[in-house]
Amino acid sequence: MHIRPSQIPPEVARVTKELEKAGFEAWIVGGCVRDLFLGRTPKDWDVTTNATPEEIQAAFPHTYYTNEFGTVGVVSDEAPESVKVIEVTPYRLEGKYSDARRPDSVQFSRHIEDDLKRRDFTINALAYSAGKGQLLDLYGGIKDLDARLVRAVGDPKERFEEDALRIMRAVRISAELDFELEPRTRAAMRDCAGQLEKISKERIRDEFVRILLSPNIKKALILSHELGILQYIAPELEQGVGVAQNQAHSFDVFEHNLRTSQHAADKDWNFIIRLAGLFHDVGKPKSRRWSEEKKDWTFHGHDVVGARMTKKILETLKFPRETVDKATALVRWHMFFSDPAVVTLSAVRRIIANVGQEHIWDLINLRICDRIGTGRPKEQPFRLRKYQAMIEQAMRDPISVGMLKIDGRRIIEMGERPGPRIGWTLHALLEEVLEDPAKNTAEYLEGRAGELLQMDDKALHKIGEEAKETKAQAEEAEIKDIHKKYFVD
Ligand code: ATP
Ligand code: MG
């Protein structure tokens, strides 16, 4: 395994070259070096150097320096987003952590070794010099990349005690990369999990979001549960552990929630479906009642209870308002009744109104995940496809004269008296536009309306009524197309 110079973007190479030209050392470091070895596209590029912030700033025309950690942003104005700002940080010694949160002080060093030593995991402690073509791997990061292991640099317990967020970073990075935890690192995570208490909800949320965006949601959250981490993310999820469901379900509530969210990841579906999937049945443990009549468990109202809980959980994690509202709405309405043999178009319209037009497809996808999360093999049975067709039908804009770039008022302005002739004219125009949408311009339609209005009542009436017939047929054809799209008749 080695890095080819062509893997380094020119903007990054330029930054290290300029620093070296000014007499300093410069290393590409951290997650981006790890990602290069894994053949992944780095999210951002970090450079570390023995220059001071002032010296870094002096080496480049456009920089900014606004933090207390010594990081200088070097700006390449014309560059693509991922390399527009390259963060250059002086070698740092880790300061003392008195609270497992933030170092009390930041000290700069003249030695790259000090900087690598303070980094969290061996795979994140690799440094590469583009100028020298040299890789610095002081902690066996390459070996761990090969073995696909997340291993703390140095003594894992000390490292997690310094900064408990590293516990969440370990879960997140292993989920993103599909790596395992090195056993001592894993044991220390369990021992130190209680220190997550001191970490701000925002920082926990950011790692949680990245777990949900990863391909391994279920594995990462089961791990979080086993190591005592999940209680600092969303303890309510753990109420579902061991809570058996009714006979339709093979899994307990906890596992069902995880499987539902995991299916959204498997489908590469959006964040909000993953989030809502994870919490959709969170209200079940509180709503479970035994029914003597059914000889089975019931969960009446778990959607309402679950929506309330989801709102609270997401607010505690300081999610933006919009995310809270969307996820809560999906959990609230995830039980929508969807048997197309019984459901009417107006019932479908009500569901759309409840959850909001912009979320209706997410709700459908949530239903698909929910089914798969139950262990039912078929993801999209006929009935669901038929329901999807009904949604499209309910949401499509009807074909009407309102689509025209001319209206009745304009026709009156053109000299026509109010009366049925206006409707006949508009319908005749609509027919032409359905035939050829390019004709839907004010200019053409006004000209054509002028011609139509020359006709006597009888002739115009006939044309108008025939046009209405054509419109009805066009509507039918559109609905047919929708059904075709979902393979339903
Ligand atoms: P990504 O860029 O995909 O988020 P990353 O590993 O690059 O992943 P960053 O947050 O960009 O993560 O951090 C860059 C590097 O800084 C890491 O690779 C690691 O070496 C170091 N680092 C970040 N956070 C910590 C921490 N809490 N403790 C120790 N080292 C850290
Ligand atoms: Mg990074």
Short mmCIF file of N, CA and C in Angstrom, two decimals, residues 167-296:
data_model
loop_
_atom_site.label_atom_id
_atom_site.label_comp_id
_atom_site.label_asym_id
_atom_site.label_seq_id
_atom_site.Cartn_x
_atom_site.Cartn_y
_atom_site.Cartn_z
N ILE A 167 -14.97 8.02 22.48
CA ILE A 167 -15.75 6.78 22.57
C ILE A 167 -16.79 6.76 21.44
N MET A 168 -17.45 7.88 21.26
CA MET A 168 -18.43 7.96 20.18
C MET A 168 -17.76 7.97 18.82
N ARG A 169 -16.61 8.62 18.75
CA ARG A 169 -15.88 8.64 17.47
C ARG A 169 -15.49 7.21 17.08
N ALA A 170 -15.13 6.40 18.06
CA ALA A 170 -14.75 5.00 17.75
C ALA A 170 -15.94 4.24 17.16
N VAL A 171 -17.11 4.43 17.77
CA VAL A 171 -18.30 3.76 17.24
C VAL A 171 -18.59 4.27 15.83
N ARG A 172 -18.55 5.59 15.68
CA ARG A 172 -18.88 6.19 14.39
C ARG A 172 -17.90 5.76 13.30
N ILE A 173 -16.61 5.83 13.60
CA ILE A 173 -15.61 5.49 12.58
C ILE A 173 -15.71 4.01 12.22
N SER A 174 -15.94 3.15 13.22
CA SER A 174 -16.06 1.72 12.88
C SER A 174 -17.32 1.48 12.04
N ALA A 175 -18.38 2.26 12.29
CA ALA A 175 -19.59 2.11 11.48
C ALA A 175 -19.36 2.61 10.05
N GLU A 176 -18.69 3.74 9.94
CA GLU A 176 -18.46 4.28 8.59
C GLU A 176 -17.55 3.39 7.76
N LEU A 177 -16.51 2.87 8.41
CA LEU A 177 -15.52 2.10 7.65
C LEU A 177 -15.80 0.60 7.67
N ASP A 178 -16.77 0.19 8.46
CA ASP A 178 -17.05 -1.22 8.68
C ASP A 178 -15.82 -1.93 9.28
N PHE A 179 -15.26 -1.30 10.30
CA PHE A 179 -14.13 -1.85 11.04
C PHE A 179 -14.61 -2.44 12.36
N GLU A 180 -13.80 -3.33 12.93
CA GLU A 180 -14.08 -3.83 14.28
C GLU A 180 -13.29 -3.01 15.29
N LEU A 181 -13.67 -3.16 16.57
CA LEU A 181 -12.92 -2.50 17.63
C LEU A 181 -11.85 -3.46 18.14
N GLU A 182 -10.67 -2.96 18.31
CA GLU A 182 -9.59 -3.75 18.91
C GLU A 182 -10.02 -4.04 20.36
N PRO A 183 -9.86 -5.27 20.85
CA PRO A 183 -10.47 -5.66 22.13
C PRO A 183 -10.14 -4.75 23.33
N ARG A 184 -8.90 -4.31 23.46
CA ARG A 184 -8.58 -3.45 24.62
C ARG A 184 -9.26 -2.09 24.48
N THR A 185 -9.32 -1.62 23.25
CA THR A 185 -10.00 -0.35 22.99
C THR A 185 -11.47 -0.47 23.35
N ARG A 186 -12.04 -1.60 22.94
CA ARG A 186 -13.45 -1.85 23.22
C ARG A 186 -13.72 -1.93 24.73
N ALA A 187 -12.86 -2.63 25.44
CA ALA A 187 -13.04 -2.76 26.89
C ALA A 187 -12.95 -1.39 27.56
N ALA A 188 -12.02 -0.56 27.09
CA ALA A 188 -11.87 0.77 27.69
C ALA A 188 -13.08 1.64 27.38
N MET A 189 -13.67 1.45 26.22
CA MET A 189 -14.87 2.22 25.88
C MET A 189 -15.98 1.92 26.87
N ARG A 190 -16.13 0.63 27.21
CA ARG A 190 -17.16 0.25 28.16
C ARG A 190 -16.84 0.85 29.55
N ASP A 191 -15.57 0.74 29.93
CA ASP A 191 -15.18 1.27 31.25
C ASP A 191 -15.42 2.77 31.35
N CYS A 192 -15.23 3.48 30.26
CA CYS A 192 -15.27 4.95 30.31
C CYS A 192 -16.58 5.54 29.83
N ALA A 193 -17.51 4.69 29.40
CA ALA A 193 -18.74 5.21 28.77
C ALA A 193 -19.45 6.24 29.65
N GLY A 194 -19.39 6.05 30.95
CA GLY A 194 -20.07 6.97 31.87
C GLY A 194 -19.61 8.41 31.74
N GLN A 195 -18.41 8.60 31.21
CA GLN A 195 -17.89 9.96 31.06
C GLN A 195 -18.57 10.73 29.93
N LEU A 196 -19.34 10.01 29.11
CA LEU A 196 -20.08 10.71 28.05
C LEU A 196 -21.08 11.69 28.65
N GLU A 197 -21.43 11.45 29.88
CA GLU A 197 -22.27 12.38 30.65
C GLU A 197 -21.79 13.83 30.50
N LYS A 198 -20.47 14.00 30.43
CA LYS A 198 -19.90 15.35 30.43
C LYS A 198 -19.81 15.97 29.04
N ILE A 199 -20.09 15.13 28.03
CA ILE A 199 -19.94 15.64 26.66
C ILE A 199 -21.21 16.36 26.23
N SER A 200 -21.05 17.46 25.54
CA SER A 200 -22.23 18.24 25.16
C SER A 200 -23.11 17.45 24.21
N LYS A 201 -24.41 17.69 24.30
CA LYS A 201 -25.38 16.98 23.46
C LYS A 201 -25.10 17.25 21.98
N GLU A 202 -24.64 18.44 21.67
CA GLU A 202 -24.37 18.77 20.27
C GLU A 202 -23.28 17.87 19.69
N ARG A 203 -22.23 17.65 20.47
CA ARG A 203 -21.12 16.82 19.96
C ARG A 203 -21.57 15.36 19.86
N ILE A 204 -22.37 14.92 20.83
CA ILE A 204 -22.90 13.56 20.75
C ILE A 204 -23.81 13.43 19.53
N ARG A 205 -24.66 14.43 19.34
CA ARG A 205 -25.57 14.41 18.19
C ARG A 205 -24.79 14.30 16.87
N ASP A 206 -23.74 15.07 16.72
CA ASP A 206 -23.00 15.06 15.45
C ASP A 206 -22.45 13.66 15.13
N GLU A 207 -21.98 12.97 16.14
CA GLU A 207 -21.49 11.60 15.90
C GLU A 207 -22.66 10.66 15.63
N PHE A 208 -23.76 10.85 16.36
CA PHE A 208 -24.97 10.04 16.15
C PHE A 208 -25.47 10.19 14.71
N VAL A 209 -25.49 11.41 14.23
CA VAL A 209 -25.92 11.67 12.84
C VAL A 209 -25.05 10.87 11.87
N ARG A 210 -23.74 10.89 12.15
CA ARG A 210 -22.85 10.19 11.21
C ARG A 210 -23.02 8.67 11.32
N ILE A 211 -23.38 8.17 12.49
CA ILE A 211 -23.71 6.74 12.61
C ILE A 211 -24.93 6.43 11.74
N LEU A 212 -25.93 7.30 11.82
CA LEU A 212 -27.15 7.07 11.02
C LEU A 212 -26.90 7.20 9.52
N LEU A 213 -25.92 7.99 9.16
CA LEU A 213 -25.60 8.14 7.73
C LEU A 213 -24.68 7.01 7.25
N SER A 214 -24.19 6.20 8.16
CA SER A 214 -23.27 5.12 7.80
C SER A 214 -24.04 3.91 7.29
N PRO A 215 -23.35 2.94 6.70
CA PRO A 215 -24.06 1.74 6.24
C PRO A 215 -24.34 0.74 7.37
N ASN A 216 -23.88 1.00 8.58
CA ASN A 216 -23.94 -0.01 9.65
C ASN A 216 -24.68 0.46 10.90
N ILE A 217 -25.88 0.99 10.70
CA ILE A 217 -26.64 1.56 11.82
C ILE A 217 -26.90 0.51 12.90
N LYS A 218 -27.40 -0.63 12.49
CA LYS A 218 -27.82 -1.64 13.46
C LYS A 218 -26.65 -2.11 14.30
N LYS A 219 -25.58 -2.46 13.62
CA LYS A 219 -24.40 -2.96 14.32
C LYS A 219 -23.86 -1.90 15.29
N ALA A 220 -23.80 -0.66 14.84
CA ALA A 220 -23.23 0.40 15.68
C ALA A 220 -24.10 0.66 16.90
N LEU A 221 -25.42 0.58 16.75
CA LEU A 221 -26.28 0.89 17.89
C LEU A 221 -26.39 -0.30 18.85
N ILE A 222 -26.28 -1.50 18.34
CA ILE A 222 -26.22 -2.66 19.25
C ILE A 222 -24.93 -2.58 20.06
N LEU A 223 -23.84 -2.25 19.38
CA LEU A 223 -22.57 -2.05 20.08
C LEU A 223 -22.71 -0.95 21.14
N SER A 224 -23.34 0.15 20.76
CA SER A 224 -23.52 1.26 21.70
C SER A 224 -24.31 0.81 22.92
N HIS A 225 -25.31 -0.02 22.68
CA HIS A 225 -26.11 -0.54 23.79
C HIS A 225 -25.25 -1.43 24.68
N GLU A 226 -24.51 -2.34 24.07
CA GLU A 226 -23.71 -3.28 24.86
C GLU A 226 -22.63 -2.58 25.68
N LEU A 227 -22.09 -1.49 25.14
CA LEU A 227 -21.00 -0.82 25.85
C LEU A 227 -21.49 0.29 26.78
N GLY A 228 -22.80 0.46 26.89
CA GLY A 228 -23.31 1.49 27.80
C GLY A 228 -23.21 2.90 27.24
N ILE A 229 -23.20 3.01 25.92
CA ILE A 229 -23.08 4.31 25.26
C ILE A 229 -24.46 4.84 24.86
N LEU A 230 -25.33 3.91 24.50
CA LEU A 230 -26.63 4.31 23.93
C LEU A 230 -27.44 5.15 24.92
N GLN A 231 -27.25 4.91 26.20
CA GLN A 231 -28.03 5.69 27.18
C GLN A 231 -27.68 7.18 27.15
N TYR A 232 -26.54 7.53 26.55
CA TYR A 232 -26.20 8.95 26.42
C TYR A 232 -26.65 9.51 25.07
N ILE A 233 -27.16 8.64 24.22
CA ILE A 233 -27.70 9.11 22.93
C ILE A 233 -29.22 9.18 23.04
N ALA A 234 -29.85 8.02 23.26
CA ALA A 234 -31.31 7.97 23.35
C ALA A 234 -31.70 6.79 24.23
N PRO A 235 -31.70 6.99 25.55
CA PRO A 235 -31.98 5.88 26.48
C PRO A 235 -33.35 5.25 26.22
N GLU A 236 -34.28 6.04 25.67
CA GLU A 236 -35.65 5.53 25.42
C GLU A 236 -35.63 4.31 24.51
N LEU A 237 -34.65 4.24 23.59
CA LEU A 237 -34.57 3.08 22.69
C LEU A 237 -34.38 1.80 23.48
N GLU A 238 -33.66 1.91 24.58
CA GLU A 238 -33.33 0.71 25.36
C GLU A 238 -34.53 0.16 26.11
N GLN A 239 -35.59 0.96 26.26
CA GLN A 239 -36.81 0.42 26.86
C GLN A 239 -37.39 -0.71 26.03
N GLY A 240 -37.02 -0.76 24.75
CA GLY A 240 -37.55 -1.80 23.85
C GLY A 240 -36.80 -3.12 23.92
N VAL A 241 -35.69 -3.14 24.67
CA VAL A 241 -34.91 -4.38 24.74
C VAL A 241 -35.72 -5.45 25.47
N GLY A 242 -35.90 -6.58 24.80
CA GLY A 242 -36.62 -7.69 25.42
C GLY A 242 -38.13 -7.52 25.48
N VAL A 243 -38.64 -6.45 24.88
CA VAL A 243 -40.10 -6.26 24.87
C VAL A 243 -40.69 -6.99 23.67
N ALA A 244 -41.31 -8.11 23.93
CA ALA A 244 -41.86 -8.93 22.85
C ALA A 244 -43.05 -8.22 22.22
N GLN A 245 -43.24 -8.45 20.94
CA GLN A 245 -44.36 -7.83 20.23
C GLN A 245 -45.45 -8.87 19.99
N ASN A 246 -46.41 -8.52 19.15
CA ASN A 246 -47.47 -9.50 18.89
C ASN A 246 -46.99 -10.56 17.90
N GLN A 247 -47.87 -11.47 17.57
CA GLN A 247 -47.44 -12.64 16.80
C GLN A 247 -46.94 -12.31 15.39
N ALA A 248 -47.31 -11.13 14.89
CA ALA A 248 -46.86 -10.77 13.54
C ALA A 248 -45.37 -10.46 13.49
N HIS A 249 -44.76 -10.30 14.69
CA HIS A 249 -43.36 -9.87 14.73
C HIS A 249 -42.41 -10.96 15.22
N SER A 250 -41.23 -11.04 14.59
CA SER A 250 -40.24 -12.00 15.06
C SER A 250 -39.27 -11.39 16.07
N PHE A 251 -39.17 -10.05 16.12
CA PHE A 251 -38.13 -9.41 16.93
C PHE A 251 -38.71 -8.58 18.06
N ASP A 252 -37.87 -8.31 19.07
CA ASP A 252 -38.34 -7.41 20.12
C ASP A 252 -38.35 -5.97 19.58
N VAL A 253 -38.93 -5.07 20.38
CA VAL A 253 -39.13 -3.70 19.90
C VAL A 253 -37.80 -3.04 19.55
N PHE A 254 -36.79 -3.25 20.38
CA PHE A 254 -35.47 -2.64 20.15
C PHE A 254 -34.92 -3.07 18.80
N GLU A 255 -34.88 -4.37 18.60
CA GLU A 255 -34.31 -4.88 17.36
C GLU A 255 -35.15 -4.48 16.14
N HIS A 256 -36.45 -4.44 16.32
CA HIS A 256 -37.31 -4.04 15.20
C HIS A 256 -37.02 -2.59 14.79
N ASN A 257 -36.86 -1.70 15.77
CA ASN A 257 -36.52 -0.32 15.44
C ASN A 257 -35.19 -0.26 14.69
N LEU A 258 -34.20 -0.99 15.16
CA LEU A 258 -32.89 -0.98 14.51
C LEU A 258 -32.97 -1.53 13.09
N ARG A 259 -33.71 -2.62 12.93
CA ARG A 259 -33.82 -3.23 11.60
C ARG A 259 -34.53 -2.31 10.62
N THR A 260 -35.49 -1.58 11.14
CA THR A 260 -36.23 -0.65 10.27
C THR A 260 -35.30 0.44 9.77
N SER A 261 -34.54 1.02 10.69
CA SER A 261 -33.58 2.06 10.30
C SER A 261 -32.50 1.49 9.37
N GLN A 262 -32.04 0.29 9.69
CA GLN A 262 -31.00 -0.34 8.88
C GLN A 262 -31.45 -0.55 7.45
N HIS A 263 -32.72 -0.89 7.27
CA HIS A 263 -33.18 -1.10 5.90
C HIS A 263 -33.11 0.19 5.09
N ALA A 264 -33.39 1.32 5.75
CA ALA A 264 -33.26 2.62 5.06
C ALA A 264 -31.82 2.84 4.62
N ALA A 265 -30.87 2.43 5.46
CA ALA A 265 -29.46 2.54 5.08
C ALA A 265 -29.15 1.59 3.92
N ASP A 266 -29.67 0.37 4.00
CA ASP A 266 -29.42 -0.60 2.93
C ASP A 266 -29.94 -0.08 1.59
N LYS A 267 -31.02 0.69 1.65
CA LYS A 267 -31.59 1.24 0.41
C LYS A 267 -30.93 2.57 0.05
N ASP A 268 -30.01 3.03 0.88
CA ASP A 268 -29.37 4.33 0.67
C ASP A 268 -30.41 5.46 0.72
N TRP A 269 -31.44 5.29 1.56
CA TRP A 269 -32.46 6.32 1.69
C TRP A 269 -31.99 7.42 2.64
N ASN A 270 -32.75 8.53 2.62
CA ASN A 270 -32.27 9.74 3.27
C ASN A 270 -32.25 9.65 4.80
N PHE A 271 -31.61 10.63 5.36
CA PHE A 271 -31.39 10.68 6.81
C PHE A 271 -32.69 10.65 7.60
N ILE A 272 -33.69 11.36 7.14
CA ILE A 272 -34.91 11.49 7.93
C ILE A 272 -35.65 10.15 8.02
N ILE A 273 -35.58 9.34 6.96
CA ILE A 273 -36.21 8.01 7.00
C ILE A 273 -35.45 7.13 8.00
N ARG A 274 -34.13 7.25 7.99
CA ARG A 274 -33.32 6.46 8.94
C ARG A 274 -33.65 6.85 10.38
N LEU A 275 -33.76 8.17 10.58
CA LEU A 275 -34.03 8.68 11.92
C LEU A 275 -35.43 8.27 12.39
N ALA A 276 -36.42 8.49 11.53
CA ALA A 276 -37.79 8.13 11.88
C ALA A 276 -37.92 6.62 12.03
N GLY A 277 -37.22 5.88 11.19
CA GLY A 277 -37.25 4.42 11.28
C GLY A 277 -36.75 3.95 12.64
N LEU A 278 -35.70 4.59 13.12
CA LEU A 278 -35.12 4.19 14.39
C LEU A 278 -36.08 4.41 15.56
N PHE A 279 -36.87 5.48 15.46
CA PHE A 279 -37.74 5.83 16.59
C PHE A 279 -39.21 5.48 16.36
N HIS A 280 -39.54 4.88 15.22
CA HIS A 280 -40.97 4.81 14.88
C HIS A 280 -41.77 4.03 15.92
N ASP A 281 -41.17 3.01 16.54
CA ASP A 281 -41.91 2.22 17.54
C ASP A 281 -41.42 2.46 18.97
N VAL A 282 -40.76 3.60 19.17
CA VAL A 282 -40.19 3.86 20.49
C VAL A 282 -41.28 3.96 21.56
N GLY A 283 -42.52 4.24 21.13
CA GLY A 283 -43.62 4.36 22.09
C GLY A 283 -44.24 3.02 22.47
N LYS A 284 -43.78 1.95 21.85
CA LYS A 284 -44.43 0.65 22.10
C LYS A 284 -44.29 0.12 23.52
N PRO A 285 -43.10 0.17 24.12
CA PRO A 285 -43.02 -0.38 25.49
C PRO A 285 -44.01 0.28 26.44
N LYS A 286 -44.20 1.60 26.30
CA LYS A 286 -45.14 2.31 27.18
C LYS A 286 -46.58 2.01 26.84
N SER A 287 -46.86 1.57 25.61
CA SER A 287 -48.25 1.39 25.18
C SER A 287 -48.70 -0.07 25.17
N ARG A 288 -47.84 -0.97 25.59
CA ARG A 288 -48.16 -2.39 25.47
C ARG A 288 -49.21 -2.83 26.51
N ARG A 289 -50.27 -3.47 26.01
CA ARG A 289 -51.31 -4.03 26.89
C ARG A 289 -51.61 -5.45 26.43
N TRP A 290 -51.95 -6.31 27.38
CA TRP A 290 -52.33 -7.68 27.03
C TRP A 290 -53.82 -7.71 26.71
N SER A 291 -54.17 -8.31 25.59
CA SER A 291 -55.58 -8.46 25.24
C SER A 291 -56.01 -9.90 25.47
N GLU A 292 -56.94 -10.07 26.44
CA GLU A 292 -57.45 -11.42 26.73
C GLU A 292 -58.21 -11.96 25.53
N GLU A 293 -58.91 -11.04 24.90
CA GLU A 293 -59.74 -11.42 23.76
C GLU A 293 -58.88 -11.96 22.64
N LYS A 294 -57.79 -11.21 22.32
CA LYS A 294 -56.92 -11.64 21.22
C LYS A 294 -55.87 -12.63 21.67
N LYS A 295 -55.71 -12.75 22.96
CA LYS A 295 -54.63 -13.56 23.50
C LYS A 295 -53.28 -13.11 22.90
N ASP A 296 -53.11 -11.81 22.88
CA ASP A 296 -51.88 -11.26 22.28
C ASP A 296 -51.66 -9.84 22.82
#
